[in-house]
PDB file of N, CA and C and ligand atoms in Angstrom:
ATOM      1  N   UNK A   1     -28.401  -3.977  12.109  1.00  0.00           N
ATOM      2  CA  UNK A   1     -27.599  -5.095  11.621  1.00  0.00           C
ATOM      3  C   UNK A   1     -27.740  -5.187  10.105  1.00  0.00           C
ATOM      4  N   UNK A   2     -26.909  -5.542   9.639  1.00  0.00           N
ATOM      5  CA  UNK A   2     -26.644  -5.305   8.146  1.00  0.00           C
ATOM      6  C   UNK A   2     -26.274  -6.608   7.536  1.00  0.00           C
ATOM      7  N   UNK A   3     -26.548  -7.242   6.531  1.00  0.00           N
ATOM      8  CA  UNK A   3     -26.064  -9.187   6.294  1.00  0.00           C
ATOM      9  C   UNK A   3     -25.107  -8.572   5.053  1.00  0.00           C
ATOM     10  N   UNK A   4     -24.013  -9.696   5.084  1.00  0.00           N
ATOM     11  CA  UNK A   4     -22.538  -9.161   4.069  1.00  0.00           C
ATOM     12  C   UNK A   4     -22.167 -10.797   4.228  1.00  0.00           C
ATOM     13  N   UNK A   5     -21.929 -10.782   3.097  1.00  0.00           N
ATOM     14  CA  UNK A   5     -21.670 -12.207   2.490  1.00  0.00           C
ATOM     15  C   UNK A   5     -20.026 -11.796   1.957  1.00  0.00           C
ATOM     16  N   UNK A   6     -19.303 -13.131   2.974  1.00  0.00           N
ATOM     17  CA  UNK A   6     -17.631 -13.287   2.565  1.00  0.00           C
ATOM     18  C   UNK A   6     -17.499 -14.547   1.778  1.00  0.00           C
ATOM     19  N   UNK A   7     -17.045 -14.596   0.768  1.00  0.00           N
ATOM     20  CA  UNK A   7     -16.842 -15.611  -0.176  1.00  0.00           C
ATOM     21  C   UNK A   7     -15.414 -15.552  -0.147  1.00  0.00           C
ATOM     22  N   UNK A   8     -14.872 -16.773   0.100  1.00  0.00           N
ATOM     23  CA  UNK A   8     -13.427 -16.927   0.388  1.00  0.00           C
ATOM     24  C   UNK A   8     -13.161 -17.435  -1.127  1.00  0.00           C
ATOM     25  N   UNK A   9     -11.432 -17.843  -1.437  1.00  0.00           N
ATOM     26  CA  UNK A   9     -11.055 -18.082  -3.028  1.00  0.00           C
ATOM     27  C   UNK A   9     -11.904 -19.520  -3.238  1.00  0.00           C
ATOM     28  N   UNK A  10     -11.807 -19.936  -2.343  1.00  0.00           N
ATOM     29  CA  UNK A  10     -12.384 -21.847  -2.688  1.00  0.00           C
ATOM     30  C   UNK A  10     -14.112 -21.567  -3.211  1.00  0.00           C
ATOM     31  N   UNK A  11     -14.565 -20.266  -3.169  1.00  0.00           N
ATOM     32  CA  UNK A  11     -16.096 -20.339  -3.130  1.00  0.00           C
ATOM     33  C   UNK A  11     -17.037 -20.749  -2.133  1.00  0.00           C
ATOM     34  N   UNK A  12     -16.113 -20.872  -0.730  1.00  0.00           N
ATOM     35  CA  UNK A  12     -16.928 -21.322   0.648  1.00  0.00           C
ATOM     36  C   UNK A  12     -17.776 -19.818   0.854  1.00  0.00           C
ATOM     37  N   UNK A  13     -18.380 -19.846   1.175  1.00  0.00           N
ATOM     38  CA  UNK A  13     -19.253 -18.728   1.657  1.00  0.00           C
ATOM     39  C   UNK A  13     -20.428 -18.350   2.665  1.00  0.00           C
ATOM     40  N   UNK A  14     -19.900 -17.406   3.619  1.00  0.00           N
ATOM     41  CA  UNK A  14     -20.886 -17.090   4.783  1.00  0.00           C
ATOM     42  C   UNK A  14     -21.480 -15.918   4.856  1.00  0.00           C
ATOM     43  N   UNK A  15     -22.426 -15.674   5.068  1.00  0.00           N
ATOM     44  CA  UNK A  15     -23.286 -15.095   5.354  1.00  0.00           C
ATOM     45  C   UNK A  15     -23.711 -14.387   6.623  1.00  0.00           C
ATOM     46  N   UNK A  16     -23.045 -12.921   7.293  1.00  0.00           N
ATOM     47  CA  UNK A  16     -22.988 -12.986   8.591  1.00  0.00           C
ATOM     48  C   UNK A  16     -24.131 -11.464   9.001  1.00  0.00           C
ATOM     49  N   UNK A  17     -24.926 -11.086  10.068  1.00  0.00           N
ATOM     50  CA  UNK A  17     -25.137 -10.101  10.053  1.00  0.00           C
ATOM     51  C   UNK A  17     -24.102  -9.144  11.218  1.00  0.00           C
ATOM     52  N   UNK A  18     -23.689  -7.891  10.695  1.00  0.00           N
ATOM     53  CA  UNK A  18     -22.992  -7.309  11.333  1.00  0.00           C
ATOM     54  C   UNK A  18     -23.404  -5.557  11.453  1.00  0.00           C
ATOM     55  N   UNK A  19     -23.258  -5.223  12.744  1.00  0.00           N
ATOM     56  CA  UNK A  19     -23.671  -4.070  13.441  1.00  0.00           C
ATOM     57  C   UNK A  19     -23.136  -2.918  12.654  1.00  0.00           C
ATOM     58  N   UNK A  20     -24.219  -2.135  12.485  1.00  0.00           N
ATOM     59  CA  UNK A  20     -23.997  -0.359  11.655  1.00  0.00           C
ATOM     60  C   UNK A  20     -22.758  -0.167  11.901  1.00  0.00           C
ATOM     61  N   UNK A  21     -22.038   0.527  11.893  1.00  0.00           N
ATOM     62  CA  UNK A  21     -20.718   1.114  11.946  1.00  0.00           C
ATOM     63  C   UNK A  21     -19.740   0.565  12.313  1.00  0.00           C
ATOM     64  N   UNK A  22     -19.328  -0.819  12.049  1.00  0.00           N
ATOM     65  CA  UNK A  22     -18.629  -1.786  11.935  1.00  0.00           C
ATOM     66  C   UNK A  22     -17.443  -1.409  10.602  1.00  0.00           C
ATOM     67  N   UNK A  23     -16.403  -1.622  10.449  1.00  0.00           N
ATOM     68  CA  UNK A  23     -16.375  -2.181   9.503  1.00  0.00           C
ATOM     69  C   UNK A  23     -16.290  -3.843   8.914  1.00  0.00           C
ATOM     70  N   UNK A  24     -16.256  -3.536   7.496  1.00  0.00           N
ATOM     71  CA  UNK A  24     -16.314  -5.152   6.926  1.00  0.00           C
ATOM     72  C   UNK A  24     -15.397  -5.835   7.683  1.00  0.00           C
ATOM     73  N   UNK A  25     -14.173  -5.478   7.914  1.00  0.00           N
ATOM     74  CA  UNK A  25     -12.589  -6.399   8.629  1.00  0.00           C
ATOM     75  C   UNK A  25     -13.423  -6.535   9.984  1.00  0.00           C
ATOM     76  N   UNK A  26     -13.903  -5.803  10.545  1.00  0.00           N
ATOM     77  CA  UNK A  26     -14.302  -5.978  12.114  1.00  0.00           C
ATOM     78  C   UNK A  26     -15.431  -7.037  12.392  1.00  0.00           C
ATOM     79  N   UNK A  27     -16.286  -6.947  11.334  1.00  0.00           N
ATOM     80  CA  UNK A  27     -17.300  -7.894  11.181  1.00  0.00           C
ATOM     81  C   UNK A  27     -16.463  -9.266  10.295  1.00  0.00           C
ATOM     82  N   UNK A  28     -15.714  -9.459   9.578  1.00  0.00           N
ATOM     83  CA  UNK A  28     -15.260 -10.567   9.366  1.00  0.00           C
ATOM     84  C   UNK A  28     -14.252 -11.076  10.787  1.00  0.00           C
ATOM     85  N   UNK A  29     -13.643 -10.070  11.898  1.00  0.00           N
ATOM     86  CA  UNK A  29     -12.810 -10.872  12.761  1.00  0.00           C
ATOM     87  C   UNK A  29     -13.882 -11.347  13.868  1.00  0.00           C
ATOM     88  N   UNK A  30     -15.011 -10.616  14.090  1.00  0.00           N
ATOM     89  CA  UNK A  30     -16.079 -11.285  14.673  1.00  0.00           C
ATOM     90  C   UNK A  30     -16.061 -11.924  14.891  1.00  0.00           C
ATOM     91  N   UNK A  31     -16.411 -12.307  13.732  1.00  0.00           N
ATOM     92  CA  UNK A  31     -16.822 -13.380  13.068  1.00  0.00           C
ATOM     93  C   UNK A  31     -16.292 -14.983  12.728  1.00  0.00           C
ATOM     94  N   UNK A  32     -14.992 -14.751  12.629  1.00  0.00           N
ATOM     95  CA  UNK A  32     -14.082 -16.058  12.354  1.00  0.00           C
ATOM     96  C   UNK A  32     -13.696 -15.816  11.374  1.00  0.00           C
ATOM     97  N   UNK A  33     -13.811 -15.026  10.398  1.00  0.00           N
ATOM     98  CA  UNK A  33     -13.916 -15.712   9.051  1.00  0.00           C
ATOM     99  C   UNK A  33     -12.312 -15.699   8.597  1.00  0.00           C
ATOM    100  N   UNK A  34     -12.384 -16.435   7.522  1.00  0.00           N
ATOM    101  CA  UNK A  34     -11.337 -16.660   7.231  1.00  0.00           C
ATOM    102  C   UNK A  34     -10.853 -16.036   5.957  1.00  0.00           C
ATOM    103  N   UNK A  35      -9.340 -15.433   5.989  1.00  0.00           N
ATOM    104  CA  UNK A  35      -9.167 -14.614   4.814  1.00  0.00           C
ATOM    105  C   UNK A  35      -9.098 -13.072   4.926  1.00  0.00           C
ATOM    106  N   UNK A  36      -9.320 -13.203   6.290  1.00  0.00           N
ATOM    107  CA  UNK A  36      -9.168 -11.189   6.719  1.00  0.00           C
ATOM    108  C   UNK A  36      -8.395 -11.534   8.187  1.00  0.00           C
ATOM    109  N   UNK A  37      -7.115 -11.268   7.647  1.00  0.00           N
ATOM    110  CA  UNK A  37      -6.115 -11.244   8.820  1.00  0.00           C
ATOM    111  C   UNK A  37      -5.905 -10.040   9.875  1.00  0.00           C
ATOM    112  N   UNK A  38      -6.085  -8.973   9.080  1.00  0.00           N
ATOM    113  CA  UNK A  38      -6.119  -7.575   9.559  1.00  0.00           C
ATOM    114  C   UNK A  38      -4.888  -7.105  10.638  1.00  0.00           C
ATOM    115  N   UNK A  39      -3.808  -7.436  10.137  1.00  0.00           N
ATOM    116  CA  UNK A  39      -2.652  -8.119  11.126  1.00  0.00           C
ATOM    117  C   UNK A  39      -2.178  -6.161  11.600  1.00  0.00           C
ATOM    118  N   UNK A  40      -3.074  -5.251  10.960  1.00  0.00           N
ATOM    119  CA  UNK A  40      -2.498  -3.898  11.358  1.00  0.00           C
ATOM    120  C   UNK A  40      -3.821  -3.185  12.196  1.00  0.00           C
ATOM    121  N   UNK A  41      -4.559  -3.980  12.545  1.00  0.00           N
ATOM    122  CA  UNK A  41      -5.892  -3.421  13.261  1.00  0.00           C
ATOM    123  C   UNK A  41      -6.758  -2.547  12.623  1.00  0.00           C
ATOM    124  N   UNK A  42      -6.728  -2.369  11.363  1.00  0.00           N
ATOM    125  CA  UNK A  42      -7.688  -1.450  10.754  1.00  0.00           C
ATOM    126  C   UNK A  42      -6.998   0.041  10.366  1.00  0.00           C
ATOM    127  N   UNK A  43      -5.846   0.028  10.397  1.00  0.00           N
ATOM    128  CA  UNK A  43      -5.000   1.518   9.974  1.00  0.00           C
ATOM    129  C   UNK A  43      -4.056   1.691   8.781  1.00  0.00           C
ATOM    130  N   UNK A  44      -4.622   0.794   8.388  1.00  0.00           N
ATOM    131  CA  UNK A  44      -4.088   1.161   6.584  1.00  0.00           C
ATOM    132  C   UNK A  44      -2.903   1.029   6.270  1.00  0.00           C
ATOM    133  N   UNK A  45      -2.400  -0.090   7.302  1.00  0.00           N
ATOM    134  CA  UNK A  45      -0.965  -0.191   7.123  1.00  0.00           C
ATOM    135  C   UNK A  45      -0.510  -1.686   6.587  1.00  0.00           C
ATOM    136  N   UNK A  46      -1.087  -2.524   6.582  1.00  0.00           N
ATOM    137  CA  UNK A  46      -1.244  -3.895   6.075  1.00  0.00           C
ATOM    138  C   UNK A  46      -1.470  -4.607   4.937  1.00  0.00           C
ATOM    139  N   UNK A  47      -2.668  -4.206   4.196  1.00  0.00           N
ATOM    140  CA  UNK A  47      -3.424  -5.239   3.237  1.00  0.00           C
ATOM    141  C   UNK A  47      -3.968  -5.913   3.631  1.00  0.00           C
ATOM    142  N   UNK A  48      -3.650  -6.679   4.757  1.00  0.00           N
ATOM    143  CA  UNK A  48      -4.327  -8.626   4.937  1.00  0.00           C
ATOM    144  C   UNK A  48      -6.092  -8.043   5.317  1.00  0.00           C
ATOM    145  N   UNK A  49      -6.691  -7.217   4.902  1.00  0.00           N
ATOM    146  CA  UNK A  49      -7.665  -6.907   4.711  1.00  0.00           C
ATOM    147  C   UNK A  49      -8.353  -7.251   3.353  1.00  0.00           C
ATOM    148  N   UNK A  50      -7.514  -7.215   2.313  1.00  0.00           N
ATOM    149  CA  UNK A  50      -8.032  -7.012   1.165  1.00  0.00           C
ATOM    150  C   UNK A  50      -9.246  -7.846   0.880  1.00  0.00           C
ATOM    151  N   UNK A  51     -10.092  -6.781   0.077  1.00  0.00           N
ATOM    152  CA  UNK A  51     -10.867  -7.793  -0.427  1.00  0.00           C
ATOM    153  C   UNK A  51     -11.686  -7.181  -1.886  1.00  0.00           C
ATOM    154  N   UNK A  52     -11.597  -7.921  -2.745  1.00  0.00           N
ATOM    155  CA  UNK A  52     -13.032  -7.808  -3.754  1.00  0.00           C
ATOM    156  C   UNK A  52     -14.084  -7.895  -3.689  1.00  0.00           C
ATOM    157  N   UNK A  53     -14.902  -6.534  -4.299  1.00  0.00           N
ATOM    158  CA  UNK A  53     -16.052  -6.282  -3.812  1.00  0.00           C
ATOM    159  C   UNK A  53     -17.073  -6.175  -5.488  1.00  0.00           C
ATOM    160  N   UNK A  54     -18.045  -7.399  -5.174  1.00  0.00           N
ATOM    161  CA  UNK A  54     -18.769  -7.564  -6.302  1.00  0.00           C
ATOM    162  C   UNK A  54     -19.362  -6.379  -6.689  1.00  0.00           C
ATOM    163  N   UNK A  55     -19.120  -6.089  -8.881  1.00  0.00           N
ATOM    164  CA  UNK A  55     -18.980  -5.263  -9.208  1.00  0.00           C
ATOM    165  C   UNK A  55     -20.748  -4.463  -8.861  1.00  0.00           C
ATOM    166  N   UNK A  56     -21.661  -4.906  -8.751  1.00  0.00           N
ATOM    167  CA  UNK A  56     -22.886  -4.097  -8.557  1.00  0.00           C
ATOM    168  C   UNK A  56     -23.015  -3.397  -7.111  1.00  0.00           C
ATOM    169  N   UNK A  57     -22.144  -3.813  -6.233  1.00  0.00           N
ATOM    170  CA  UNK A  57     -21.953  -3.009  -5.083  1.00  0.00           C
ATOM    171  C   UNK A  57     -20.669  -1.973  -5.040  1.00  0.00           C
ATOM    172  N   UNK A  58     -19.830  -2.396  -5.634  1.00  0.00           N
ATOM    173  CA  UNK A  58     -18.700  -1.407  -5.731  1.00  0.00           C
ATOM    174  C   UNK A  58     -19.332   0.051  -5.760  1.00  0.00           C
ATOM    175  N   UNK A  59     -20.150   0.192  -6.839  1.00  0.00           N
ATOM    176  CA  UNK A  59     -20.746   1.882  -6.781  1.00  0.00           C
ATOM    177  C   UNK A  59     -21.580   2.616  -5.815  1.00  0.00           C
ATOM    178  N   UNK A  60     -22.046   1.845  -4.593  1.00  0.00           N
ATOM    179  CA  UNK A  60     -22.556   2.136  -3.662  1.00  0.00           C
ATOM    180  C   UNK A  60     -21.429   2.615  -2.544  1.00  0.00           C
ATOM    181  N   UNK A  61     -19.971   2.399  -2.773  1.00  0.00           N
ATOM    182  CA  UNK A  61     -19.019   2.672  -1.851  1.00  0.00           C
ATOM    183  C   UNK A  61     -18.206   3.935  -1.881  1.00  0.00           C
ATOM    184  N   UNK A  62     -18.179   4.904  -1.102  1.00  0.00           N
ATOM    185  CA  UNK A  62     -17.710   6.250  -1.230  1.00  0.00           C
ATOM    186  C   UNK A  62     -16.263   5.627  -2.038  1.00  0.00           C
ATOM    187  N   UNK A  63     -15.670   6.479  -3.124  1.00  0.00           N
ATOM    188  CA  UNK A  63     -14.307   6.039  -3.467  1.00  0.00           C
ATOM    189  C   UNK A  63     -13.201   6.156  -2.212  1.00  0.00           C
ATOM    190  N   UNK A  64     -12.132   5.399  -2.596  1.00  0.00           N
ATOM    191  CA  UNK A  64     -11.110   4.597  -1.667  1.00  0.00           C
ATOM    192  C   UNK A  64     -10.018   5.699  -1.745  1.00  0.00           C
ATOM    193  N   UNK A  65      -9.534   6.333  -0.541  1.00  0.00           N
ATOM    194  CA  UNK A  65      -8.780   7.392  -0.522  1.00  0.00           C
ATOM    195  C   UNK A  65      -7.150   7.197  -0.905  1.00  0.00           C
ATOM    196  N   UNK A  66      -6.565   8.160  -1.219  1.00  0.00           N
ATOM    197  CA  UNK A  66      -5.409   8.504  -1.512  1.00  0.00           C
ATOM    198  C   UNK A  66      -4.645   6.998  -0.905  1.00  0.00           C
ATOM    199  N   UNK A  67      -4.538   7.101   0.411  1.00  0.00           N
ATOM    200  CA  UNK A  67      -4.144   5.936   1.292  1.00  0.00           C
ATOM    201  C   UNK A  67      -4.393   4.856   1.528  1.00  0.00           C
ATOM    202  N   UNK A  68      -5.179   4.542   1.307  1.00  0.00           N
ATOM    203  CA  UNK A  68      -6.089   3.421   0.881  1.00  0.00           C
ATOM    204  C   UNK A  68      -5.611   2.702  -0.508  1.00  0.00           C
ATOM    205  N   UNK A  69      -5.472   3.518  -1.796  1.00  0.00           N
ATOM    206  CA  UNK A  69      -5.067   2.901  -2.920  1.00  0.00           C
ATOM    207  C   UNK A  69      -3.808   2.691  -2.995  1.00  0.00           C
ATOM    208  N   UNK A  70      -3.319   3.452  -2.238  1.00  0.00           N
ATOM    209  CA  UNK A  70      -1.771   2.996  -1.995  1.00  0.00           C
ATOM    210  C   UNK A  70      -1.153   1.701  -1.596  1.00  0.00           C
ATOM    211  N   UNK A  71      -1.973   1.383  -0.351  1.00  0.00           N
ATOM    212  CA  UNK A  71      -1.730  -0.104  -0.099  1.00  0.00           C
ATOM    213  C   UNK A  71      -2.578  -0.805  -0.425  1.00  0.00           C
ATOM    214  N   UNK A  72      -3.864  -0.696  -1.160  1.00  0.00           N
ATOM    215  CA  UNK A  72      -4.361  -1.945  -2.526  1.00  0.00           C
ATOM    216  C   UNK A  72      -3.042  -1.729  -3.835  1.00  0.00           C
ATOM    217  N   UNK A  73      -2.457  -0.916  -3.460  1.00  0.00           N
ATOM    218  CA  UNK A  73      -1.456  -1.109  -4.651  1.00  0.00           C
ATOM    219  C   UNK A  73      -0.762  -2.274  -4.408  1.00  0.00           C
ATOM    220  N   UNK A  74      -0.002  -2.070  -3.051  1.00  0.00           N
ATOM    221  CA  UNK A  74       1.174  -3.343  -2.742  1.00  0.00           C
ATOM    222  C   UNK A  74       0.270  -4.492  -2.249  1.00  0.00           C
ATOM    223  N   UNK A  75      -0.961  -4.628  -2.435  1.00  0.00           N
ATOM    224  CA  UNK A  75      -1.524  -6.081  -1.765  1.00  0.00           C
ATOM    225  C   UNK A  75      -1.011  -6.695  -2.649  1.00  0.00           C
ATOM    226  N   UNK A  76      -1.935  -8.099  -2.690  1.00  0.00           N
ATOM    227  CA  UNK A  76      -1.219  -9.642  -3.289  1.00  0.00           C
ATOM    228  C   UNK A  76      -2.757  -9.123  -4.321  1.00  0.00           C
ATOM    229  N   UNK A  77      -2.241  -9.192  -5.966  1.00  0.00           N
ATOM    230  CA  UNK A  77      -3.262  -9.253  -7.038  1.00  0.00           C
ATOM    231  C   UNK A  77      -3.946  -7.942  -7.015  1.00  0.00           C
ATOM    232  N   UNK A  78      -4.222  -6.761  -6.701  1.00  0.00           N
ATOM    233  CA  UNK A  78      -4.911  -6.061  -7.105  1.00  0.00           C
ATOM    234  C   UNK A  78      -5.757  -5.530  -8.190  1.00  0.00           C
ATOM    235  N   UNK A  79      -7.354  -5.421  -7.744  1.00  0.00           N
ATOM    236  CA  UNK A  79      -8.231  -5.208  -9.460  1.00  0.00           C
ATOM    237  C   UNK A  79      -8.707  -4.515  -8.891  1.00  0.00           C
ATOM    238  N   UNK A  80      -9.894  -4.319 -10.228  1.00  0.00           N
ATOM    239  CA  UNK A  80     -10.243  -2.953  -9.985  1.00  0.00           C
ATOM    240  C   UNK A  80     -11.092  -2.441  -9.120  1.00  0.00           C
ATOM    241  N   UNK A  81     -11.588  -4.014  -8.220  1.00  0.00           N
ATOM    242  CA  UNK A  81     -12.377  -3.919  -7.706  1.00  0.00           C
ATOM    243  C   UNK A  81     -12.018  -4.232  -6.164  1.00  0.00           C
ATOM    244  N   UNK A  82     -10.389  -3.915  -6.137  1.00  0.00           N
ATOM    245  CA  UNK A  82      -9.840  -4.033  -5.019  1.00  0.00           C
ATOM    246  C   UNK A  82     -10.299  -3.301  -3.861  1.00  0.00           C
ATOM    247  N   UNK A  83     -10.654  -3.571  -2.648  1.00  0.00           N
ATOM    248  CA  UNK A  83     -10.539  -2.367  -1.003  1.00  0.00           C
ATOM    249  C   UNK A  83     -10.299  -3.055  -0.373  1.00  0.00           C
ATOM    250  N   UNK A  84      -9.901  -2.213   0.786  1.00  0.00           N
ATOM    251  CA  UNK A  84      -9.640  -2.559   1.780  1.00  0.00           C
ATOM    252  C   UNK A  84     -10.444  -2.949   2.908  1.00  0.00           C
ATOM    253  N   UNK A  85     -11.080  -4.059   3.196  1.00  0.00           N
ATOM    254  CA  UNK A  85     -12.041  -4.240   4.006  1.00  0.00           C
ATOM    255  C   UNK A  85     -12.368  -3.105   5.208  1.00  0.00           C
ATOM    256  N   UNK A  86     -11.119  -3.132   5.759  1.00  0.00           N
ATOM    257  CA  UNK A  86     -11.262  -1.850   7.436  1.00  0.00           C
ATOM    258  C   UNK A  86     -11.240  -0.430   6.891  1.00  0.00           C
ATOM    259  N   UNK A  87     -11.351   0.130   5.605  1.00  0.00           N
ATOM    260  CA  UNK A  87     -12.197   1.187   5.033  1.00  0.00           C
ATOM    261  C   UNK A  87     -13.398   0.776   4.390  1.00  0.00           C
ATOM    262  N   UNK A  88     -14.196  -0.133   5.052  1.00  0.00           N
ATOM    263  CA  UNK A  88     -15.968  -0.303   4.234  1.00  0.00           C
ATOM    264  C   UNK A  88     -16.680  -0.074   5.842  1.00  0.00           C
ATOM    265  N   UNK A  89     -17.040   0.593   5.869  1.00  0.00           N
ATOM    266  CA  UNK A  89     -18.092   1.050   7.436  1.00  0.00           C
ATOM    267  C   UNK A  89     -19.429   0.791   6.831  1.00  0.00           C
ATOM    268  N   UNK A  90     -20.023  -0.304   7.908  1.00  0.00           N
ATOM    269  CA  UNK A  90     -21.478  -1.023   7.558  1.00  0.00           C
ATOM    270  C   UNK A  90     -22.520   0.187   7.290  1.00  0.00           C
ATOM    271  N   UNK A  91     -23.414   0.190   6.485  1.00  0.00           N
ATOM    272  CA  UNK A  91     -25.139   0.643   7.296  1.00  0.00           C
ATOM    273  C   UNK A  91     -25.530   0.418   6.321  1.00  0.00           C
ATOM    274  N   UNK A  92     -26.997   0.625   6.620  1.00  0.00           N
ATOM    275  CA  UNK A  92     -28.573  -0.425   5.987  1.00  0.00           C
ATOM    276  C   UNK A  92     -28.155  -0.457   4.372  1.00  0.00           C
ATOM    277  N   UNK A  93     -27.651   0.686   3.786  1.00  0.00           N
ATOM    278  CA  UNK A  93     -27.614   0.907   2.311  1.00  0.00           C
ATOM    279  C   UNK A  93     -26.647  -0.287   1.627  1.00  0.00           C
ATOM    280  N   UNK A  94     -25.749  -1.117   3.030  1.00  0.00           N
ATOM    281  CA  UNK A  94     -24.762  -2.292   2.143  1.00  0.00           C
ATOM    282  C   UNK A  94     -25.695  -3.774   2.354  1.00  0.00           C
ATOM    283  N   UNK A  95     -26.500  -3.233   2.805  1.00  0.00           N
ATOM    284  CA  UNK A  95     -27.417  -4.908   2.990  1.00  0.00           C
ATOM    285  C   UNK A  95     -27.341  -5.601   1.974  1.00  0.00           C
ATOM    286  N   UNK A  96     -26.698  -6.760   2.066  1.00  0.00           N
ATOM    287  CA  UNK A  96     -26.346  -7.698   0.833  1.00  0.00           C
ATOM    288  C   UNK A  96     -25.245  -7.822   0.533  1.00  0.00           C
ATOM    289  N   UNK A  97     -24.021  -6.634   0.672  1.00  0.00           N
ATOM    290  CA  UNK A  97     -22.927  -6.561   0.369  1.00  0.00           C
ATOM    291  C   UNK A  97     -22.120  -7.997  -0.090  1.00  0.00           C
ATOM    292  N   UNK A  98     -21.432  -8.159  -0.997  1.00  0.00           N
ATOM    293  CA  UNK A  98     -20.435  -9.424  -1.306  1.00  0.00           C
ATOM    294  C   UNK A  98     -19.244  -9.345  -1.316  1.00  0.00           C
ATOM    295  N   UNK A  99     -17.868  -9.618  -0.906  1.00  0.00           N
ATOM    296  CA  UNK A  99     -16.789  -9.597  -0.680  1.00  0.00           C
ATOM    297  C   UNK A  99     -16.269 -10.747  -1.084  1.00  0.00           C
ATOM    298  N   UNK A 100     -15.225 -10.843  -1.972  1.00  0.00           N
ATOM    299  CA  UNK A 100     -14.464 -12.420  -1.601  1.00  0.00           C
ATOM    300  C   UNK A 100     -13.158 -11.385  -1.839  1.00  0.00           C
ATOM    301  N   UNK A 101     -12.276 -12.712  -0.684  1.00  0.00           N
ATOM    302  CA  UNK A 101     -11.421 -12.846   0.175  1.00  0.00           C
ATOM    303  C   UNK A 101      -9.877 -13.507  -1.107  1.00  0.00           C
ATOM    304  N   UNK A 102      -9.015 -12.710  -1.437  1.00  0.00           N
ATOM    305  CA  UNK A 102      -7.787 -12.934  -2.784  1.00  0.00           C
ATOM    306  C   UNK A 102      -7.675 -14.511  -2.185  1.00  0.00           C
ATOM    307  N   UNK A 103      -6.928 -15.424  -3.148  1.00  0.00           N
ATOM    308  CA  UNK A 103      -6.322 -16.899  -2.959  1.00  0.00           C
ATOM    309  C   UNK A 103      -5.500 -16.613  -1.844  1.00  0.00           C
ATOM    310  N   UNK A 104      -4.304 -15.533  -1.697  1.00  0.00           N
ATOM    311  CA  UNK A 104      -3.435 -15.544  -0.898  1.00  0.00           C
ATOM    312  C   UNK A 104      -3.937 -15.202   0.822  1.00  0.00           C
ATOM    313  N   UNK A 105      -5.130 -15.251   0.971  1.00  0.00           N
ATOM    314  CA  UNK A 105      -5.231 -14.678   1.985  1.00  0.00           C
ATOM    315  C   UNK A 105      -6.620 -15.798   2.181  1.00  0.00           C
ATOM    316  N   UNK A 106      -5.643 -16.797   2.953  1.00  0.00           N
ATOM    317  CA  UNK A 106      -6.319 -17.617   3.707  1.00  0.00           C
ATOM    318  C   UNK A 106      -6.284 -18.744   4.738  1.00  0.00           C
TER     319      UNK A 106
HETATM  320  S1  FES B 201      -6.512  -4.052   8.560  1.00  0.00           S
HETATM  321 FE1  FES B 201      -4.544  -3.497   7.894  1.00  0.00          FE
HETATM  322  S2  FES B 201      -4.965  -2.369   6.098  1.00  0.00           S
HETATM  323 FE2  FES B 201      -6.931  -2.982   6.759  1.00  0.00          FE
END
């Protein structure tokens, strides 16, 4: 189990632990949380995944593929620190991980 903190736009923030090879979207629908719609099940066809990923963890994340940047292109706001939640797959090395969740997606 791995703990990953979702910080939604308002600055509400939870704290959840979620199982190795999860991803982040799977562990936020778990979960409840709010702000990861994932309205395409995890296949890279959506956005309502998106999320920002605080910049001291960003470099711990294999880079975001061809397909992947494609649709952080068309999300709502994209930076640089844009992914796609249902491409972040948990294990021990994201312990701590931080995510917040764009304004539009909530
Ligand atoms: S769940 Fe649709 S792109 Fe991630």
């Amino acid at each position: 189990m791995t703990k990953i903190t979702y910080i939604d736009h308002q600055e509400n923030s939870k704290t959840i632990e979620v199982e190795n090879g999860l991803s982040v979207m799977e562990g936020a629908i778990q979960n409840n949380i709010t702000g990861i719609d994932a309205d395409c099940g995890g296949s890279m066809a959506c956005a309502t995944c998106h999320v920002y990923v605080e910049d001291e963890w960003l470099s711990k994340l294999p880079q975001a593929e061809d397909a992947e940047q494609d649709m952080i292109d068309m999300a709502f706001e994209p930076k640089k620190n844009s992914r796609l939640s249902c491409q972040i797959i948990i294990s021990e090395e994201l312990n701590g991980l931080v995510v917040k969740t764009p304004t539009k997606q909530s």
